[in-house]
mmCIF file of C-alpha atoms in Angstrom:
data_model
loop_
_atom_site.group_PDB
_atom_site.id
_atom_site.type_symbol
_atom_site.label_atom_id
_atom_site.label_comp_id
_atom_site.label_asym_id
_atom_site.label_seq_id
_atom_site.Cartn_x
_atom_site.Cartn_y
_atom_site.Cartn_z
ATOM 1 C CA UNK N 1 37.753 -13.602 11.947
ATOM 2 C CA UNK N 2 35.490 -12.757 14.534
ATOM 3 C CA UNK N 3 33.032 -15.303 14.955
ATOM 4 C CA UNK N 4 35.323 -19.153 14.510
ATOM 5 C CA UNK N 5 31.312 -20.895 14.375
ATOM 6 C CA UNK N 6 29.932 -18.411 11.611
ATOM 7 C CA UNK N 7 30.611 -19.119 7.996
ATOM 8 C CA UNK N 8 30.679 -15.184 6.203
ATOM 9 C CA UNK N 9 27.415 -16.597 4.418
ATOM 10 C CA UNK N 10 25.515 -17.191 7.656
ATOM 11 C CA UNK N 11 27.343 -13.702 8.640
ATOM 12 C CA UNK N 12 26.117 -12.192 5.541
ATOM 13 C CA UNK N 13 22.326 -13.235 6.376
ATOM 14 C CA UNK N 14 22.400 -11.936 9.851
ATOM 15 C CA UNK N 15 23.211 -8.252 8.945
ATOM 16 C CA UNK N 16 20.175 -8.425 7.043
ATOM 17 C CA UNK N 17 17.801 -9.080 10.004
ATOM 18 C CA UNK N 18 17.080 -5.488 10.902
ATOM 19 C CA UNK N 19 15.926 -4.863 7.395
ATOM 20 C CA UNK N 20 13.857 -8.188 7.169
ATOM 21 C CA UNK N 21 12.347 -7.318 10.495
ATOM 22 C CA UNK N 22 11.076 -3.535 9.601
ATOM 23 C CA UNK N 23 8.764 -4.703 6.743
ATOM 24 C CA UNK N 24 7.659 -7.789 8.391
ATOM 25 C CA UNK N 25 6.334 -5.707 11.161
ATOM 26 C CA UNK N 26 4.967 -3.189 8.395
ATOM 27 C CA UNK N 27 2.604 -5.860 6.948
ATOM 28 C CA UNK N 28 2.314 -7.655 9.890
ATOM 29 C CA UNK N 29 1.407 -5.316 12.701
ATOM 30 C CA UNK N 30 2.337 -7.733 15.135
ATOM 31 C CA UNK N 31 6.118 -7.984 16.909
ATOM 32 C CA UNK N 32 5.640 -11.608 17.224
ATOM 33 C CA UNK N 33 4.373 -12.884 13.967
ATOM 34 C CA UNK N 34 7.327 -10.595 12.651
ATOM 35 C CA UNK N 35 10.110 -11.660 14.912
ATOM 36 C CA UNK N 36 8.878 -15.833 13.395
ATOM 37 C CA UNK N 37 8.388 -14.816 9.857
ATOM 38 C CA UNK N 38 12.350 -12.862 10.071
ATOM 39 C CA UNK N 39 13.241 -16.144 11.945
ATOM 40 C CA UNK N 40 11.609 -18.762 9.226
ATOM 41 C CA UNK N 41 13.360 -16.441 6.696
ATOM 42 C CA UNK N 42 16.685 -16.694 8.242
ATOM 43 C CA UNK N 43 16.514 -20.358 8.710
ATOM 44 C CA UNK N 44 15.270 -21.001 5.456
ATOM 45 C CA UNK N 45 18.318 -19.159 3.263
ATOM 46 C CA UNK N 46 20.424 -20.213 5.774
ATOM 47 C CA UNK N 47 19.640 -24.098 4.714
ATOM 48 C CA UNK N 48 20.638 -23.487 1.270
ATOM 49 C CA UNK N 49 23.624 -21.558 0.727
ATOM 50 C CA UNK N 50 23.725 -19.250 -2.158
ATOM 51 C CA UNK N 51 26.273 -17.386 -3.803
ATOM 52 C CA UNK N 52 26.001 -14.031 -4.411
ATOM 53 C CA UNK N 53 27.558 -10.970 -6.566
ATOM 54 C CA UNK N 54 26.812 -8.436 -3.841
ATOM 55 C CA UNK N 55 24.814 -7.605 -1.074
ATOM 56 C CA UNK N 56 22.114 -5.813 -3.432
ATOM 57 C CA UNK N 57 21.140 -9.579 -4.854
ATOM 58 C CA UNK N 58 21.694 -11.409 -1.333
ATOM 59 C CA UNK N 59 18.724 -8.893 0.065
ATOM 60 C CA UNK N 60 16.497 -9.229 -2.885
ATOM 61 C CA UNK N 61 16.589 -12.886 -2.499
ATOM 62 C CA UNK N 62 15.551 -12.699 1.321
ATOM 63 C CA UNK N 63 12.709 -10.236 0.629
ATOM 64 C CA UNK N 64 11.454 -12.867 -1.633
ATOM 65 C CA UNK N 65 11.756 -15.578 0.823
ATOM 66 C CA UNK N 66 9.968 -13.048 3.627
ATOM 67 C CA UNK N 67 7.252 -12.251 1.514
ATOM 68 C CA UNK N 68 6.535 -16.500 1.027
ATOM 69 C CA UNK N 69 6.481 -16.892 4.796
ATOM 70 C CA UNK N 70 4.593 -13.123 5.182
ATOM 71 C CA UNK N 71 1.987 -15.109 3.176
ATOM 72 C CA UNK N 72 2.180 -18.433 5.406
ATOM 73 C CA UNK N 73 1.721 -16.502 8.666
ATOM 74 C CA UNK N 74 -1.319 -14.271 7.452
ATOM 75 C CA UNK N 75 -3.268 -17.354 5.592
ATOM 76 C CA UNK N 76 -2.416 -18.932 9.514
ATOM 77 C CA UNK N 77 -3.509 -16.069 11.510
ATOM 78 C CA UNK N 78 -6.862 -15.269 8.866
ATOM 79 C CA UNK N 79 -9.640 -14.284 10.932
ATOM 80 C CA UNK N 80 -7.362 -12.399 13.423
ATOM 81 C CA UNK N 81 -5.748 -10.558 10.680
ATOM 82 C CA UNK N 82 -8.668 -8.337 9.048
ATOM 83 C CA UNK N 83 -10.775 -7.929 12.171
ATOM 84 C CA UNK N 84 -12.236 -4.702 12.641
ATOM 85 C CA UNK N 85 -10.585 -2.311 15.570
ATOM 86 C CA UNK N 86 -13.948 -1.446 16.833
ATOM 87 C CA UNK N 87 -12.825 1.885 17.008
ATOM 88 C CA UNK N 88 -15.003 5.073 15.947
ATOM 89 C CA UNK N 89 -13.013 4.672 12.752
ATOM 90 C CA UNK N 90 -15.495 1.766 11.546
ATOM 91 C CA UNK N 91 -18.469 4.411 11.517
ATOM 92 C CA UNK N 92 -17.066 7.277 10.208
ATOM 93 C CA UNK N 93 -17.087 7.722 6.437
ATOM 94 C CA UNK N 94 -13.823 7.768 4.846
ATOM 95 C CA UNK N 95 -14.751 10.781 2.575
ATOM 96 C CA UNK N 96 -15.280 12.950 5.567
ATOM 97 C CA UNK N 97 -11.560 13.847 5.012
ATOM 98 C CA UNK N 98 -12.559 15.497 2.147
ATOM 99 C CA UNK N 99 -14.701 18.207 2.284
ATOM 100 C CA UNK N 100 -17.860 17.669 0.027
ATOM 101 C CA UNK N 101 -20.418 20.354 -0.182
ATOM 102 C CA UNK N 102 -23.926 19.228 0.376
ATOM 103 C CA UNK N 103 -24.540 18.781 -3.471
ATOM 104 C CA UNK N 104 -21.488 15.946 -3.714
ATOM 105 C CA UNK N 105 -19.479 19.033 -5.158
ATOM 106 C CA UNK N 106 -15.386 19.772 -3.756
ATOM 107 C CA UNK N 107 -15.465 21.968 -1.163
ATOM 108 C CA UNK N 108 -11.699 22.585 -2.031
ATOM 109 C CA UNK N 109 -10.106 21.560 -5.345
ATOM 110 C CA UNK N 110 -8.072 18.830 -4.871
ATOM 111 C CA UNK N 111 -4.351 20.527 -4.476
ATOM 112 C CA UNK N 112 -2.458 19.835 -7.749
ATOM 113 C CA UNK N 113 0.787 17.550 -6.167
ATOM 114 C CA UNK N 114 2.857 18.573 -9.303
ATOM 115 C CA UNK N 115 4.745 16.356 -11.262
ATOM 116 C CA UNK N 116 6.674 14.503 -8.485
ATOM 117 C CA UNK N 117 8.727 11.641 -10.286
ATOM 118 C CA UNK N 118 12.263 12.529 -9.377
ATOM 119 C CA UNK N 119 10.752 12.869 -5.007
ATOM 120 C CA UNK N 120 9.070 9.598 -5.690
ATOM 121 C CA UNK N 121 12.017 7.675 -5.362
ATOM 122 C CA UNK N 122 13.722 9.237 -2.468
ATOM 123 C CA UNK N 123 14.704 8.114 0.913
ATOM 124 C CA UNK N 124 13.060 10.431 2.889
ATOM 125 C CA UNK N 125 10.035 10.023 0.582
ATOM 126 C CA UNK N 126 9.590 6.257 1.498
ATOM 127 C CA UNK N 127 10.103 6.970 5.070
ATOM 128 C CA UNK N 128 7.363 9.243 5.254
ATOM 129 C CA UNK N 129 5.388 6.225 2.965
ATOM 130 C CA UNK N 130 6.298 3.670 5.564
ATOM 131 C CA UNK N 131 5.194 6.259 8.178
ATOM 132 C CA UNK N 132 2.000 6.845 7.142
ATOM 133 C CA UNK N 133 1.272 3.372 6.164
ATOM 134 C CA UNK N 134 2.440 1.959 10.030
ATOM 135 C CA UNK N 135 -0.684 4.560 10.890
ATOM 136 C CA UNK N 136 -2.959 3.469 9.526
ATOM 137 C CA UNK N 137 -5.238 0.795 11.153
ATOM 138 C CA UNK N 138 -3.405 -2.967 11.876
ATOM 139 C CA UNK N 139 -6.543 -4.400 9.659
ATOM 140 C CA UNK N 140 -6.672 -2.285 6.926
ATOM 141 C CA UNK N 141 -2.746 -1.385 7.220
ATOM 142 C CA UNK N 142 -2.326 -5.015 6.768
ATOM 143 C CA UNK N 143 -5.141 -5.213 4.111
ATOM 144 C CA UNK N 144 -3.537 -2.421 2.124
ATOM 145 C CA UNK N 145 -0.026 -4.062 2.472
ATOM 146 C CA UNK N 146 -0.932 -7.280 0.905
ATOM 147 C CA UNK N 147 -2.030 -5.290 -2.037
ATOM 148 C CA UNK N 148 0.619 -2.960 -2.629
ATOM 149 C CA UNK N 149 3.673 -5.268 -1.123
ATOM 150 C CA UNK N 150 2.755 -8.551 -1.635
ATOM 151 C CA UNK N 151 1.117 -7.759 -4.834
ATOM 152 C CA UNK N 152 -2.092 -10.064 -4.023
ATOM 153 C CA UNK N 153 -5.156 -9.893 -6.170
ATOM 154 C CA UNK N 154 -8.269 -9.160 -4.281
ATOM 155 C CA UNK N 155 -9.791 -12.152 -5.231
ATOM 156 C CA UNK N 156 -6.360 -13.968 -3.919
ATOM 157 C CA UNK N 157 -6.598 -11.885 -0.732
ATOM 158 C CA UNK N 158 -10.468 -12.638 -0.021
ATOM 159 C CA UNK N 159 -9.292 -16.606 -0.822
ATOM 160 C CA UNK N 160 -6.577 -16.764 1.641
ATOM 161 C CA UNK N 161 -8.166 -14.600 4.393
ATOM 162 C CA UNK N 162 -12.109 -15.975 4.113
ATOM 163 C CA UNK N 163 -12.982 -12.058 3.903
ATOM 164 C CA UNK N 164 -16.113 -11.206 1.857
ATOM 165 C CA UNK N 165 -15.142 -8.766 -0.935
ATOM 166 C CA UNK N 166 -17.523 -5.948 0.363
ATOM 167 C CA UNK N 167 -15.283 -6.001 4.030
ATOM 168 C CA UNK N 168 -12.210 -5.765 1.935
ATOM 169 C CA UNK N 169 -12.944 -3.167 -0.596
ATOM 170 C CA UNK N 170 -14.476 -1.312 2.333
ATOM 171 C CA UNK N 171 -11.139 -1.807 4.443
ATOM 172 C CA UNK N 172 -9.110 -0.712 1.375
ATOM 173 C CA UNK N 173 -10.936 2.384 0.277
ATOM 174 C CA UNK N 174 -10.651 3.647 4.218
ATOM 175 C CA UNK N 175 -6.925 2.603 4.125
ATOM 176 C CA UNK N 176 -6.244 4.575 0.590
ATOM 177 C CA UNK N 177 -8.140 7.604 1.810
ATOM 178 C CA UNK N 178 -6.281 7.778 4.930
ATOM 179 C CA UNK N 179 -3.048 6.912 3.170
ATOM 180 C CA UNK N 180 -3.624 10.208 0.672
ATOM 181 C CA UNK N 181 -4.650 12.217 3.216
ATOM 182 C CA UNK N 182 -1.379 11.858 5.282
ATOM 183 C CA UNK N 183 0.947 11.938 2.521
ATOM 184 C CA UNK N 184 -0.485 15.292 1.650
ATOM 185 C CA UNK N 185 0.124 16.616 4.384
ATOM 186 C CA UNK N 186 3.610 15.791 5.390
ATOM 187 C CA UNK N 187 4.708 15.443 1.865
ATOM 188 C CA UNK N 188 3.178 16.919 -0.747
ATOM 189 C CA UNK N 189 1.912 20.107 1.126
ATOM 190 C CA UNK N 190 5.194 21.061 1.878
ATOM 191 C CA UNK N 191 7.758 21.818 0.074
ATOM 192 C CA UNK N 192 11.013 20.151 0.466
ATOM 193 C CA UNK N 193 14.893 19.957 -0.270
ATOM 194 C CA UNK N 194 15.112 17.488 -2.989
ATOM 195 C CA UNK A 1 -37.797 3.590 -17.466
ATOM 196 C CA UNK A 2 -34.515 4.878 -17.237
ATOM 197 C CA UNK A 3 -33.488 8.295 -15.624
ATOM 198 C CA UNK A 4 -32.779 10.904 -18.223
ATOM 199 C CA UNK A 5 -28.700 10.832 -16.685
ATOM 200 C CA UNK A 6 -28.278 7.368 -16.201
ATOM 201 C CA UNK A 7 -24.108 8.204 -16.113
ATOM 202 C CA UNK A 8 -24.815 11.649 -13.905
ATOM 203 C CA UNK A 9 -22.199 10.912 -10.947
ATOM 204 C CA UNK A 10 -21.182 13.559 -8.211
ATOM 205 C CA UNK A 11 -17.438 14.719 -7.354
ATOM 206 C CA UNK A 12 -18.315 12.628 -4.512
ATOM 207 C CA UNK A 13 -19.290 9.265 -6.232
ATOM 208 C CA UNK A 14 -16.096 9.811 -8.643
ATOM 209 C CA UNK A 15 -13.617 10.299 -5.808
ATOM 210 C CA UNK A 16 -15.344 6.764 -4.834
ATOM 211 C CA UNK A 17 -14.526 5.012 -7.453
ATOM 212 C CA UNK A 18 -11.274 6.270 -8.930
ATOM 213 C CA UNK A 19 -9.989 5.099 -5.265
ATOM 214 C CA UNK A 20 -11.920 1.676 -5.763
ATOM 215 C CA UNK A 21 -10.577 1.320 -9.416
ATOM 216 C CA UNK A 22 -7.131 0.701 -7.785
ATOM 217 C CA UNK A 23 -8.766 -2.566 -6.413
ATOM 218 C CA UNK A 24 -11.219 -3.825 -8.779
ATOM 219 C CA UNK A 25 -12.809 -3.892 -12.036
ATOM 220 C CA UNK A 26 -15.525 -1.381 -12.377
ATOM 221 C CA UNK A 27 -18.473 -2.150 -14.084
ATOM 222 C CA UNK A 28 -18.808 -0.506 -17.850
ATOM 223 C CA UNK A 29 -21.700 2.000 -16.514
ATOM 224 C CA UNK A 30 -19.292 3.201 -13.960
ATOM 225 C CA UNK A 31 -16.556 3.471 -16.059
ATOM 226 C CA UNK A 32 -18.507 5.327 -18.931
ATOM 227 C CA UNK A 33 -20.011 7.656 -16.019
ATOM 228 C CA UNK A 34 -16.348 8.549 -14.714
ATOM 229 C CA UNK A 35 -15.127 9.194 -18.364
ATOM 230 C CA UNK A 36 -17.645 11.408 -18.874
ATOM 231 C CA UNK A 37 -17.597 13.016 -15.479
ATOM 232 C CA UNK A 38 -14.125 13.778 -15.822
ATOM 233 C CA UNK A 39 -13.958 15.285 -18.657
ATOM 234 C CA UNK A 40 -16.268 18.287 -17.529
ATOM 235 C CA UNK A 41 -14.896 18.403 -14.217
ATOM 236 C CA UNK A 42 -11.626 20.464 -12.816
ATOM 237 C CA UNK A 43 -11.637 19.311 -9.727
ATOM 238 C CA UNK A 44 -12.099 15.564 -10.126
ATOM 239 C CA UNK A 45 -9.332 14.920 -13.036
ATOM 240 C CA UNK A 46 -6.546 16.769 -9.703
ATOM 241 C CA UNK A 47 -8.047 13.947 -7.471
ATOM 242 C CA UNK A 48 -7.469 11.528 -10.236
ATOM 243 C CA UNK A 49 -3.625 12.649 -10.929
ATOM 244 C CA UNK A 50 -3.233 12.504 -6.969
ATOM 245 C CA UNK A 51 -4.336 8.538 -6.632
ATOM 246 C CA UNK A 52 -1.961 8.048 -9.915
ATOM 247 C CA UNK A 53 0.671 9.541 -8.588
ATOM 248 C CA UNK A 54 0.164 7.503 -5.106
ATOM 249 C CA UNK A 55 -0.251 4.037 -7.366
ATOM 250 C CA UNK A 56 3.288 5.353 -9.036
ATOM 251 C CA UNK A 57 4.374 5.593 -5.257
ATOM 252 C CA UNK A 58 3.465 2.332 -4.346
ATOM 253 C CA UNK A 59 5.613 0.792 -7.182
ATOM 254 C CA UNK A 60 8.543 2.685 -6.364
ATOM 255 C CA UNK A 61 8.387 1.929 -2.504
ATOM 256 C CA UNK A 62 8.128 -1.884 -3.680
ATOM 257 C CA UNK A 63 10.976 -2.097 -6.428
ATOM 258 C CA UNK A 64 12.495 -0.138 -3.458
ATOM 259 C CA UNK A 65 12.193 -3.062 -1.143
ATOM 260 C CA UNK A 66 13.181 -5.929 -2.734
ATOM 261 C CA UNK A 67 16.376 -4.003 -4.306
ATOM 262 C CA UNK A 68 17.478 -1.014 -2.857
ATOM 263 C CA UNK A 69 21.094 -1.465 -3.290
ATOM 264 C CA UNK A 70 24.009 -1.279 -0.840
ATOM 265 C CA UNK A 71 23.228 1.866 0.709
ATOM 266 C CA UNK A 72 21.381 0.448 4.368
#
């Protein structure tokens, strides 16, 4: 035994931390809300010991206890969360990354990204996901995350963050443009080992 | 009176809203107007297949997350 204090549940819980900690910072885009919301987290499954078949279900369980206290910290934080970065990137119209002729026409067909559902569920896939989505803006990175991680509504995201539905579907559409954009071109321009 | 294409949309207004169908309900002129525009298009129904394909993404990144097995 290495640790005499540690039970091999608490010991369990800790080598999870690392793995906790990389999406809180994902949706949070900010190392201290993260490093609390891991911490809550740990505390909290560490109050009441489960048993487990395998490491697989342990981890499951603590995303779905990081995801609670994800929620807890941004409906805390609200106004700080989905302000703007008052960067050129507020102006600019998110289309501009697609060439448009004058007429509203494609400059350039959309590339055809082929059939990709084996690549879709790869490693390195998801790390270039992750990537791209730590890019984009904290706002709309965070925006986009409660969406497509915590599985919020828009309705349930203007409720808990006091955000008019106009800023957030703005906020959105920017982070969903950018998002294509840079998966296209480190991913799906390029073709890959599979 | 109305404008002889009420549901006329550019490749520009349809890349708009198949990206802001993936966060609300669009209202039943809009979706009639992208119906229609996509099925004379051949650029627009590519765009549409590429913000599918990133939806499908999304879902596999989150089942991803919350189980991803023993491996890290």
């Amino acid at each position: 035994m290495t640790d005499a204090d540690a039970s091999p549940f608490d010991q369990q819980v800790a080598t999870h931390r690392d793995y906790l900690l990389r999406f809180a910072r994902l949706q949070l885009r900010n190392e201290t809300w993260a490093e609390d919301a891991v911490s809550e987290t740990l505390l909290a499954a560490l109050s009441k010991p489960l048993s487990f078949a395998n490491r697989s279900q342990l981890k499951t369980w603590l995303v779905g206890i990081l995801k609670h206290k994800i929620i807890d910290a941004l409906r805390h934080h609200g106004r700080e969360v989905c302000v703007g970065s008052g960067t050129d990137d507020e102006q600019e119209d998110p289309l501009e990354s697609i060439a448009f002729k004058a007429d509203g026409h494609f400059g350039e067909s959309p590339a055809e990204w082929g059939n990709p559902e084996q690549d879709l569920s790869s490693r390195q896939f998801f790390e270039i996901l992750e990537a791209c989505a730590s890019k984009l803006p904290a706002s709309q990175g965070r925006l986009f995350l409660m969406r497509e991680w915590l599985e919020l509504s828009s309705e349930e995201i203007c409720k808990e963050l006091d955000l008019t539905a106009t800023n957030l579907y703005v906020q959105l559409h920017r982070a969903r443009l950018r998002l294509r954009e840079c998966l296209e071109l480190n991913w799906f321009a390029h073709p890959r080992a599979t | 009176m109305m404008s002889s294409y009420p549901f006329k949309r550019t490749c520009k207004e349809v890349s708009a809203l198949l990206i802001a169908r993936e966060d609300r309900e669009l209202p039943l002129q809009e979706r009639v107007a992208l119906r229609l525009h996509l099925a004379m298009c051949q650029a627009c129904p590519r765009f549409e297949r590429q913000v599918l394909t990133m939806r499908n993404a999304m879902k596999q990144w989150r089942q991803y997350t919350s189980d991803p097995g023993d491996e890290c």
